[in-house]
């Protein structure tokens, strides 16, 4: 609850800055409006919009763009202190403030998403590499299984993962080695509907085509929608266990 409150406070502060920032800038510039070109003022406001958009909150970026256009019109375009514009160039500048502001906001949000995705990918690969390193260093199978269980929970954002011996159950949901999730022969739309929450999902552990056991994945507390890349990382993690168990008798 405290985290949600802090996020709400942060969001509200950014939105407040998006509303008031352009007002303050335009009000400060208004006494000097006859000594500079309005295009320079518009560029300054674009810089402010970019600063707000960098927080990655779409409504704040849009609000900053609209607020900039309104206060640019009110303080810096003739007739002054009225929401009307007589000069065609000022009309174009006002419209461009909104258009550029919205565009910059979308670009900033896209950039933050790409950065977050790259960070997640690095984390996933680090997990696989860590498991591979542990196996190469001769870690016990028990320790390796516990490590992979934790990685599976993190990668798939599920509640629990546990390894069991034995063959798969025919009617249980399956996370297949191509990354698809199926149930009773039907492929499920994970990106749309999420992982099944009413049954444990099985991820078969195998090596050289021979089953060595399975991970039972629980995603009951909430809907989680791991993408194909995340599911393939989970398969790769399970394969680490398959390789570690290769010297042991195969499950029947």
PDB file of C-alpha atoms in Angstrom:
ATOM      1  CA  UNK A   1       0.000   0.000   0.000  1.00  0.00           C
ATOM      2  CA  UNK A   2       2.838   2.374   0.815  1.00  0.00           C
ATOM      3  CA  UNK A   3       4.478   1.707  -2.559  1.00  0.00           C
ATOM      4  CA  UNK A   4       1.222   2.377  -4.400  1.00  0.00           C
ATOM      5  CA  UNK A   5       0.822   5.599  -2.431  1.00  0.00           C
ATOM      6  CA  UNK A   6       4.351   6.697  -3.294  1.00  0.00           C
ATOM      7  CA  UNK A   7       3.744   5.967  -6.980  1.00  0.00           C
ATOM      8  CA  UNK A   8       0.499   7.969  -6.893  1.00  0.00           C
ATOM      9  CA  UNK A   9       2.234  10.888  -5.177  1.00  0.00           C
ATOM     10  CA  UNK A  10       5.067  10.800  -7.716  1.00  0.00           C
ATOM     11  CA  UNK A  11       2.580  10.721 -10.600  1.00  0.00           C
ATOM     12  CA  UNK A  12       0.581  13.609  -9.148  1.00  0.00           C
ATOM     13  CA  UNK A  13       3.742  15.683  -8.682  1.00  0.00           C
ATOM     14  CA  UNK A  14       4.739  15.156 -12.321  1.00  0.00           C
ATOM     15  CA  UNK A  15       1.224  16.040 -13.501  1.00  0.00           C
ATOM     16  CA  UNK A  16       1.268  19.198 -11.361  1.00  0.00           C
ATOM     17  CA  UNK A  17       4.595  20.192 -12.877  1.00  0.00           C
ATOM     18  CA  UNK A  18       3.169  19.540 -16.349  1.00  0.00           C
ATOM     19  CA  UNK A  19       0.331  21.977 -15.669  1.00  0.00           C
ATOM     20  CA  UNK A  20       2.221  24.691 -13.790  1.00  0.00           C
ATOM     21  CA  UNK A  21       5.627  24.549 -15.508  1.00  0.00           C
ATOM     22  CA  UNK A  22       4.491  26.131 -18.811  1.00  0.00           C
ATOM     23  CA  UNK A  23       2.427  28.703 -16.884  1.00  0.00           C
ATOM     24  CA  UNK A  24       5.480  29.813 -14.889  1.00  0.00           C
ATOM     25  CA  UNK A  25       7.762  29.920 -17.942  1.00  0.00           C
ATOM     26  CA  UNK A  26       5.310  31.949 -20.025  1.00  0.00           C
ATOM     27  CA  UNK A  27       4.522  34.313 -17.136  1.00  0.00           C
ATOM     28  CA  UNK A  28       8.245  34.953 -16.570  1.00  0.00           C
ATOM     29  CA  UNK A  29       8.810  35.608 -20.278  1.00  0.00           C
ATOM     30  CA  UNK A  30       5.777  37.867 -20.729  1.00  0.00           C
ATOM     31  CA  UNK A  31       7.474  41.154 -19.589  1.00  0.00           C
ATOM     32  CA  UNK A  32      10.133  40.593 -22.277  1.00  0.00           C
ATOM     33  CA  UNK A  33       7.847  39.405 -25.070  1.00  0.00           C
ATOM     34  CA  UNK A  34       8.657  42.395 -27.288  1.00  0.00           C
ATOM     35  CA  UNK A  35      12.397  41.733 -27.145  1.00  0.00           C
ATOM     36  CA  UNK A  36      12.532  38.168 -28.507  1.00  0.00           C
ATOM     37  CA  UNK A  37      10.974  36.098 -31.259  1.00  0.00           C
ATOM     38  CA  UNK A  38       8.084  33.850 -30.238  1.00  0.00           C
ATOM     39  CA  UNK A  39       9.776  30.950 -32.015  1.00  0.00           C
ATOM     40  CA  UNK A  40      12.475  31.035 -29.325  1.00  0.00           C
ATOM     41  CA  UNK A  41       9.851  30.922 -26.603  1.00  0.00           C
ATOM     42  CA  UNK A  42       8.195  27.976 -28.343  1.00  0.00           C
ATOM     43  CA  UNK A  43      11.522  26.130 -28.415  1.00  0.00           C
ATOM     44  CA  UNK A  44      11.954  26.728 -24.695  1.00  0.00           C
ATOM     45  CA  UNK A  45       8.516  25.270 -24.079  1.00  0.00           C
ATOM     46  CA  UNK A  46       9.360  22.249 -26.233  1.00  0.00           C
ATOM     47  CA  UNK A  47      12.403  21.714 -23.994  1.00  0.00           C
ATOM     48  CA  UNK A  48      10.107  21.799 -20.967  1.00  0.00           C
ATOM     49  CA  UNK A  49       7.753  19.288 -22.593  1.00  0.00           C
ATOM     50  CA  UNK A  50      10.688  16.969 -23.309  1.00  0.00           C
ATOM     51  CA  UNK A  51      11.716  17.198 -19.638  1.00  0.00           C
ATOM     52  CA  UNK A  52       8.208  16.215 -18.507  1.00  0.00           C
ATOM     53  CA  UNK A  53       7.925  13.469 -21.134  1.00  0.00           C
ATOM     54  CA  UNK A  54      11.193  11.931 -19.920  1.00  0.00           C
ATOM     55  CA  UNK A  55       9.363  10.742 -16.786  1.00  0.00           C
ATOM     56  CA  UNK A  56       7.493   8.293 -19.024  1.00  0.00           C
ATOM     57  CA  UNK A  57       3.991   9.288 -17.916  1.00  0.00           C
ATOM     58  CA  UNK A  58       1.885   9.748 -21.044  1.00  0.00           C
ATOM     59  CA  UNK A  59      -0.871  11.968 -19.515  1.00  0.00           C
ATOM     60  CA  UNK A  60       1.795  14.288 -18.077  1.00  0.00           C
ATOM     61  CA  UNK A  61       3.454  14.760 -21.458  1.00  0.00           C
ATOM     62  CA  UNK A  62       0.127  15.487 -23.146  1.00  0.00           C
ATOM     63  CA  UNK A  63      -0.895  17.885 -20.365  1.00  0.00           C
ATOM     64  CA  UNK A  64       2.448  19.694 -20.648  1.00  0.00           C
ATOM     65  CA  UNK A  65       1.924  20.082 -24.404  1.00  0.00           C
ATOM     66  CA  UNK A  66      -1.609  21.439 -24.028  1.00  0.00           C
ATOM     67  CA  UNK A  67      -0.642  23.695 -21.107  1.00  0.00           C
ATOM     68  CA  UNK A  68       2.271  25.080 -23.125  1.00  0.00           C
ATOM     69  CA  UNK A  69      -0.011  25.881 -26.048  1.00  0.00           C
ATOM     70  CA  UNK A  70      -2.600  27.574 -23.829  1.00  0.00           C
ATOM     71  CA  UNK A  71      -0.153  29.756 -21.888  1.00  0.00           C
ATOM     72  CA  UNK A  72       1.921  30.517 -25.004  1.00  0.00           C
ATOM     73  CA  UNK A  73      -1.290  31.854 -26.552  1.00  0.00           C
ATOM     74  CA  UNK A  74      -2.365  33.737 -23.421  1.00  0.00           C
ATOM     75  CA  UNK A  75       0.928  35.437 -22.491  1.00  0.00           C
ATOM     76  CA  UNK A  76       3.042  35.610 -25.630  1.00  0.00           C
ATOM     77  CA  UNK A  77       0.775  36.099 -28.643  1.00  0.00           C
ATOM     78  CA  UNK A  78      -1.218  39.182 -29.597  1.00  0.00           C
ATOM     79  CA  UNK A  79      -3.765  40.128 -28.417  1.00  0.00           C
ATOM     80  CA  UNK A  80      -2.102  39.529 -25.054  1.00  0.00           C
ATOM     81  CA  UNK A  81      -3.823  38.072 -21.988  1.00  0.00           C
ATOM     82  CA  UNK A  82      -6.577  36.573 -24.125  1.00  0.00           C
ATOM     83  CA  UNK A  83      -7.006  33.101 -25.575  1.00  0.00           C
ATOM     84  CA  UNK A  84      -7.047  34.391 -29.149  1.00  0.00           C
ATOM     85  CA  UNK A  85      -4.309  34.695 -31.777  1.00  0.00           C
ATOM     86  CA  UNK A  86      -4.215  37.135 -34.683  1.00  0.00           C
ATOM     87  CA  UNK A  87      -0.874  36.226 -36.259  1.00  0.00           C
ATOM     88  CA  UNK A  88      -0.779  33.184 -38.548  1.00  0.00           C
ATOM     89  CA  UNK A  89       2.759  32.286 -37.524  1.00  0.00           C
ATOM     90  CA  UNK A  90       1.751  32.241 -33.852  1.00  0.00           C
ATOM     91  CA  UNK A  91      -1.194  29.978 -34.688  1.00  0.00           C
ATOM     92  CA  UNK A  92       1.187  27.550 -36.393  1.00  0.00           C
ATOM     93  CA  UNK A  93       3.588  27.691 -33.435  1.00  0.00           C
ATOM     94  CA  UNK A  94       0.759  26.953 -30.995  1.00  0.00           C
ATOM     95  CA  UNK A  95      -0.456  23.966 -33.010  1.00  0.00           C
ATOM     96  CA  UNK A  96       3.095  22.673 -33.393  1.00  0.00           C
ATOM     97  CA  UNK A  97       3.606  22.881 -29.630  1.00  0.00           C
ATOM     98  CA  UNK A  98       0.780  20.404 -29.123  1.00  0.00           C
ATOM     99  CA  UNK A  99       1.775  18.121 -32.003  1.00  0.00           C
ATOM    100  CA  UNK A 100       5.468  18.061 -31.121  1.00  0.00           C
ATOM    101  CA  UNK A 101       4.683  17.664 -27.426  1.00  0.00           C
ATOM    102  CA  UNK A 102       2.516  14.597 -27.999  1.00  0.00           C
ATOM    103  CA  UNK A 103       5.058  13.114 -30.443  1.00  0.00           C
ATOM    104  CA  UNK A 104       7.955  13.657 -28.028  1.00  0.00           C
ATOM    105  CA  UNK A 105       5.945  12.042 -25.234  1.00  0.00           C
ATOM    106  CA  UNK A 106       5.294   8.925 -27.318  1.00  0.00           C
ATOM    107  CA  UNK A 107       8.965   8.696 -28.319  1.00  0.00           C
ATOM    108  CA  UNK A 108      10.051   9.049 -24.684  1.00  0.00           C
ATOM    109  CA  UNK A 109       7.651   6.324 -23.545  1.00  0.00           C
ATOM    110  CA  UNK A 110       8.814   4.036 -26.354  1.00  0.00           C
ATOM    111  CA  UNK A 111      12.423   4.632 -25.358  1.00  0.00           C
ATOM    112  CA  UNK A 112      11.760   3.816 -21.710  1.00  0.00           C
ATOM    113  CA  UNK A 113       9.967   0.610 -22.710  1.00  0.00           C
ATOM    114  CA  UNK A 114      12.882  -0.459 -24.897  1.00  0.00           C
ATOM    115  CA  UNK A 115      15.292   0.264 -22.065  1.00  0.00           C
ATOM    116  CA  UNK A 116      13.182  -1.750 -19.626  1.00  0.00           C
ATOM    117  CA  UNK A 117      12.924  -4.620 -22.106  1.00  0.00           C
ATOM    118  CA  UNK A 118      16.695  -4.655 -22.638  1.00  0.00           C
ATOM    119  CA  UNK A 119      17.201  -4.702 -18.876  1.00  0.00           C
ATOM    120  CA  UNK A 120      14.791  -7.630 -18.495  1.00  0.00           C
ATOM    121  CA  UNK A 121      16.499  -9.541 -21.312  1.00  0.00           C
ATOM    122  CA  UNK A 122      19.862  -9.087 -19.632  1.00  0.00           C
ATOM    123  CA  UNK A 123      18.395 -10.365 -16.381  1.00  0.00           C
ATOM    124  CA  UNK A 124      16.955 -13.453 -18.099  1.00  0.00           C
ATOM    125  CA  UNK A 125      20.235 -14.256 -19.836  1.00  0.00           C
ATOM    126  CA  UNK A 126      22.154 -13.713 -16.614  1.00  0.00           C
ATOM    127  CA  UNK A 127      19.912 -16.314 -14.988  1.00  0.00           C
ATOM    128  CA  UNK A 128      20.656 -18.891 -17.691  1.00  0.00           C
ATOM    129  CA  UNK A 129      24.368 -18.129 -17.592  1.00  0.00           C
ATOM    130  CA  UNK A 130      24.430 -18.376 -13.805  1.00  0.00           C
ATOM    131  CA  UNK A 131      22.762 -21.787 -13.933  1.00  0.00           C
ATOM    132  CA  UNK A 132      25.177 -22.930 -16.655  1.00  0.00           C
ATOM    133  CA  UNK A 133      28.135 -21.715 -14.622  1.00  0.00           C
ATOM    134  CA  UNK A 134      26.886 -23.487 -11.512  1.00  0.00           C
ATOM    135  CA  UNK A 135      26.492 -26.740 -13.465  1.00  0.00           C
ATOM    136  CA  UNK A 136      29.963 -26.358 -14.965  1.00  0.00           C
ATOM    137  CA  UNK A 137      31.453 -25.781 -11.513  1.00  0.00           C
ATOM    138  CA  UNK A 138      30.005 -29.069 -10.274  1.00  0.00           C
ATOM    139  CA  UNK A 139      27.168 -27.720  -8.127  1.00  0.00           C
ATOM    140  CA  UNK A 140      24.970 -30.417  -6.665  1.00  0.00           C
ATOM    141  CA  UNK A 141      21.822 -31.275  -8.596  1.00  0.00           C
ATOM    142  CA  UNK A 142      19.752 -30.268  -5.571  1.00  0.00           C
ATOM    143  CA  UNK A 143      21.307 -26.801  -5.438  1.00  0.00           C
ATOM    144  CA  UNK A 144      20.981 -26.377  -9.183  1.00  0.00           C
ATOM    145  CA  UNK A 145      17.310 -27.361  -9.086  1.00  0.00           C
ATOM    146  CA  UNK A 146      16.623 -24.836  -6.321  1.00  0.00           C
ATOM    147  CA  UNK A 147      18.405 -22.137  -8.306  1.00  0.00           C
ATOM    148  CA  UNK A 148      16.448 -22.897 -11.481  1.00  0.00           C
ATOM    149  CA  UNK A 149      13.179 -22.974  -9.536  1.00  0.00           C
ATOM    150  CA  UNK A 150      13.873 -19.439  -8.318  1.00  0.00           C
ATOM    151  CA  UNK A 151      14.823 -18.303 -11.842  1.00  0.00           C
ATOM    152  CA  UNK A 152      11.619 -19.780 -13.288  1.00  0.00           C
ATOM    153  CA  UNK A 153       9.527 -17.874 -10.760  1.00  0.00           C
ATOM    154  CA  UNK A 154      11.298 -14.636 -11.682  1.00  0.00           C
ATOM    155  CA  UNK A 155      11.260 -15.092 -15.460  1.00  0.00           C
ATOM    156  CA  UNK A 156       7.633 -16.211 -15.748  1.00  0.00           C
ATOM    157  CA  UNK A 157       6.429 -14.010 -12.844  1.00  0.00           C
ATOM    158  CA  UNK A 158       4.620 -16.946 -11.278  1.00  0.00           C
ATOM    159  CA  UNK A 159       4.014 -17.988  -7.666  1.00  0.00           C
ATOM    160  CA  UNK A 160       6.001 -21.195  -7.454  1.00  0.00           C
ATOM    161  CA  UNK A 161       8.060 -23.717  -9.381  1.00  0.00           C
ATOM    162  CA  UNK A 162       8.984 -27.163  -8.082  1.00  0.00           C
ATOM    163  CA  UNK A 163      10.782 -30.090  -9.637  1.00  0.00           C
ATOM    164  CA  UNK A 164       9.343 -33.605  -9.482  1.00  0.00           C
ATOM    165  CA  UNK A 165      10.379 -36.920 -10.978  1.00  0.00           C
ATOM    166  CA  UNK A 166       8.131 -38.949 -13.226  1.00  0.00           C
ATOM    167  CA  UNK A 167       6.491 -38.523 -16.596  1.00  0.00           C
ATOM    168  CA  UNK A 168       4.065 -35.752 -17.500  1.00  0.00           C
ATOM    169  CA  UNK A 169       0.329 -36.026 -16.936  1.00  0.00           C
ATOM    170  CA  UNK A 170      -1.581 -36.157 -20.246  1.00  0.00           C
ATOM    171  CA  UNK A 171      -4.313 -33.673 -19.330  1.00  0.00           C
ATOM    172  CA  UNK A 172      -2.252 -31.076 -17.459  1.00  0.00           C
ATOM    173  CA  UNK A 173      -1.322 -27.764 -19.123  1.00  0.00           C
ATOM    174  CA  UNK A 174       2.104 -28.024 -20.746  1.00  0.00           C
ATOM    175  CA  UNK A 175       4.808 -25.457 -21.398  1.00  0.00           C
ATOM    176  CA  UNK A 176       6.314 -26.990 -24.527  1.00  0.00           C
ATOM    177  CA  UNK A 177       9.890 -26.727 -25.755  1.00  0.00           C
ATOM    178  CA  UNK A 178       8.869 -24.400 -28.589  1.00  0.00           C
ATOM    179  CA  UNK A 179       7.583 -21.925 -25.975  1.00  0.00           C
ATOM    180  CA  UNK A 180       3.897 -22.610 -26.615  1.00  0.00           C
ATOM    181  CA  UNK A 181       1.499 -23.524 -23.820  1.00  0.00           C
ATOM    182  CA  UNK A 182      -1.085 -26.203 -24.553  1.00  0.00           C
ATOM    183  CA  UNK A 183      -3.830 -28.058 -22.775  1.00  0.00           C
ATOM    184  CA  UNK A 184      -5.477 -31.184 -24.087  1.00  0.00           C
ATOM    185  CA  UNK A 185      -3.808 -30.657 -27.449  1.00  0.00           C
ATOM    186  CA  UNK A 186      -5.068 -27.088 -27.785  1.00  0.00           C
ATOM    187  CA  UNK A 187      -2.571 -24.227 -27.862  1.00  0.00           C
ATOM    188  CA  UNK A 188      -3.478 -21.480 -25.382  1.00  0.00           C
ATOM    189  CA  UNK A 189      -3.213 -17.755 -26.131  1.00  0.00           C
ATOM    190  CA  UNK A 190      -0.935 -16.794 -23.254  1.00  0.00           C
ATOM    191  CA  UNK A 191      -0.343 -13.217 -24.407  1.00  0.00           C
ATOM    192  CA  UNK A 192      -4.091 -12.615 -24.367  1.00  0.00           C
ATOM    193  CA  UNK A 193      -5.438 -14.839 -21.578  1.00  0.00           C
ATOM    194  CA  UNK A 194      -2.362 -15.448 -19.440  1.00  0.00           C
ATOM    195  CA  UNK A 195      -1.070 -18.698 -17.998  1.00  0.00           C
ATOM    196  CA  UNK A 196      -3.672 -21.130 -16.602  1.00  0.00           C
ATOM    197  CA  UNK A 197      -4.429 -20.367 -12.971  1.00  0.00           C
ATOM    198  CA  UNK A 198      -6.564 -23.402 -12.112  1.00  0.00           C
ATOM    199  CA  UNK A 199      -3.897 -26.087 -12.551  1.00  0.00           C
ATOM    200  CA  UNK A 200      -0.157 -26.563 -12.328  1.00  0.00           C
ATOM    201  CA  UNK A 201       1.613 -26.108 -15.648  1.00  0.00           C
ATOM    202  CA  UNK A 202       4.144 -28.782 -16.502  1.00  0.00           C
ATOM    203  CA  UNK A 203       7.530 -28.081 -18.057  1.00  0.00           C
ATOM    204  CA  UNK A 204       9.202 -31.344 -18.989  1.00  0.00           C
ATOM    205  CA  UNK A 205      12.906 -31.591 -18.201  1.00  0.00           C
ATOM    206  CA  UNK A 206      14.722 -33.608 -20.839  1.00  0.00           C
ATOM    207  CA  UNK A 207      18.150 -34.228 -22.272  1.00  0.00           C
ATOM    208  CA  UNK A 208      18.816 -35.627 -25.738  1.00  0.00           C
ATOM    209  CA  UNK A 209      15.102 -36.275 -26.059  1.00  0.00           C
ATOM    210  CA  UNK A 210      14.911 -38.352 -22.879  1.00  0.00           C
ATOM    211  CA  UNK A 211      12.589 -37.100 -20.085  1.00  0.00           C
ATOM    212  CA  UNK A 212      14.330 -36.559 -16.736  1.00  0.00           C
ATOM    213  CA  UNK A 213      11.433 -35.140 -14.733  1.00  0.00           C
ATOM    214  CA  UNK A 214       9.313 -31.993 -14.848  1.00  0.00           C
ATOM    215  CA  UNK A 215       8.815 -28.634 -13.236  1.00  0.00           C
ATOM    216  CA  UNK A 216       5.346 -27.894 -11.925  1.00  0.00           C
ATOM    217  CA  UNK A 217       4.616 -24.198 -12.357  1.00  0.00           C
ATOM    218  CA  UNK A 218       1.960 -22.472 -10.243  1.00  0.00           C
ATOM    219  CA  UNK A 219       0.431 -19.177 -11.416  1.00  0.00           C
ATOM    220  CA  UNK A 220      -2.666 -19.010  -9.246  1.00  0.00           C
ATOM    221  CA  UNK A 221      -2.373 -15.682  -7.411  1.00  0.00           C
ATOM    222  CA  UNK A 222      -2.686 -13.436 -10.466  1.00  0.00           C
ATOM    223  CA  UNK A 223      -2.887 -13.466 -14.239  1.00  0.00           C
ATOM    224  CA  UNK A 224       0.597 -13.445 -15.720  1.00  0.00           C
ATOM    225  CA  UNK A 225       1.353 -13.147 -19.442  1.00  0.00           C
ATOM    226  CA  UNK A 226       4.990 -14.066 -20.131  1.00  0.00           C
ATOM    227  CA  UNK A 227       5.884 -13.472 -23.761  1.00  0.00           C
ATOM    228  CA  UNK A 228       7.429 -16.084 -26.052  1.00  0.00           C
ATOM    229  CA  UNK A 229      10.949 -14.949 -25.208  1.00  0.00           C
ATOM    230  CA  UNK A 230      10.349 -15.428 -21.482  1.00  0.00           C
ATOM    231  CA  UNK A 231       8.848 -18.864 -22.057  1.00  0.00           C
ATOM    232  CA  UNK A 232      11.825 -19.942 -24.175  1.00  0.00           C
ATOM    233  CA  UNK A 233      14.166 -18.731 -21.423  1.00  0.00           C
ATOM    234  CA  UNK A 234      12.217 -20.953 -19.006  1.00  0.00           C
ATOM    235  CA  UNK A 235      12.716 -23.908 -21.351  1.00  0.00           C
ATOM    236  CA  UNK A 236      16.442 -23.148 -21.539  1.00  0.00           C
ATOM    237  CA  UNK A 237      16.635 -23.079 -17.750  1.00  0.00           C
ATOM    238  CA  UNK A 238      14.874 -26.434 -17.531  1.00  0.00           C
ATOM    239  CA  UNK A 239      17.345 -27.878 -20.043  1.00  0.00           C
ATOM    240  CA  UNK A 240      20.145 -27.052 -17.601  1.00  0.00           C
ATOM    241  CA  UNK A 241      18.590 -29.510 -15.181  1.00  0.00           C
ATOM    242  CA  UNK A 242      18.159 -32.066 -17.957  1.00  0.00           C
ATOM    243  CA  UNK A 243      21.868 -31.897 -18.683  1.00  0.00           C
ATOM    244  CA  UNK A 244      22.722 -32.186 -14.979  1.00  0.00           C
ATOM    245  CA  UNK A 245      20.532 -35.281 -14.660  1.00  0.00           C
ATOM    246  CA  UNK A 246      21.847 -36.880 -17.852  1.00  0.00           C
ATOM    247  CA  UNK A 247      24.027 -39.283 -15.909  1.00  0.00           C
ATOM    248  CA  UNK A 248      21.135 -40.471 -13.765  1.00  0.00           C
ATOM    249  CA  UNK A 249      18.489 -43.063 -14.697  1.00  0.00           C
ATOM    250  CA  UNK A 250      15.741 -41.663 -16.910  1.00  0.00           C
ATOM    251  CA  UNK A 251      12.271 -41.328 -15.479  1.00  0.00           C
ATOM    252  CA  UNK A 252       9.678 -43.800 -16.631  1.00  0.00           C
TER     253      UNK A 252
END
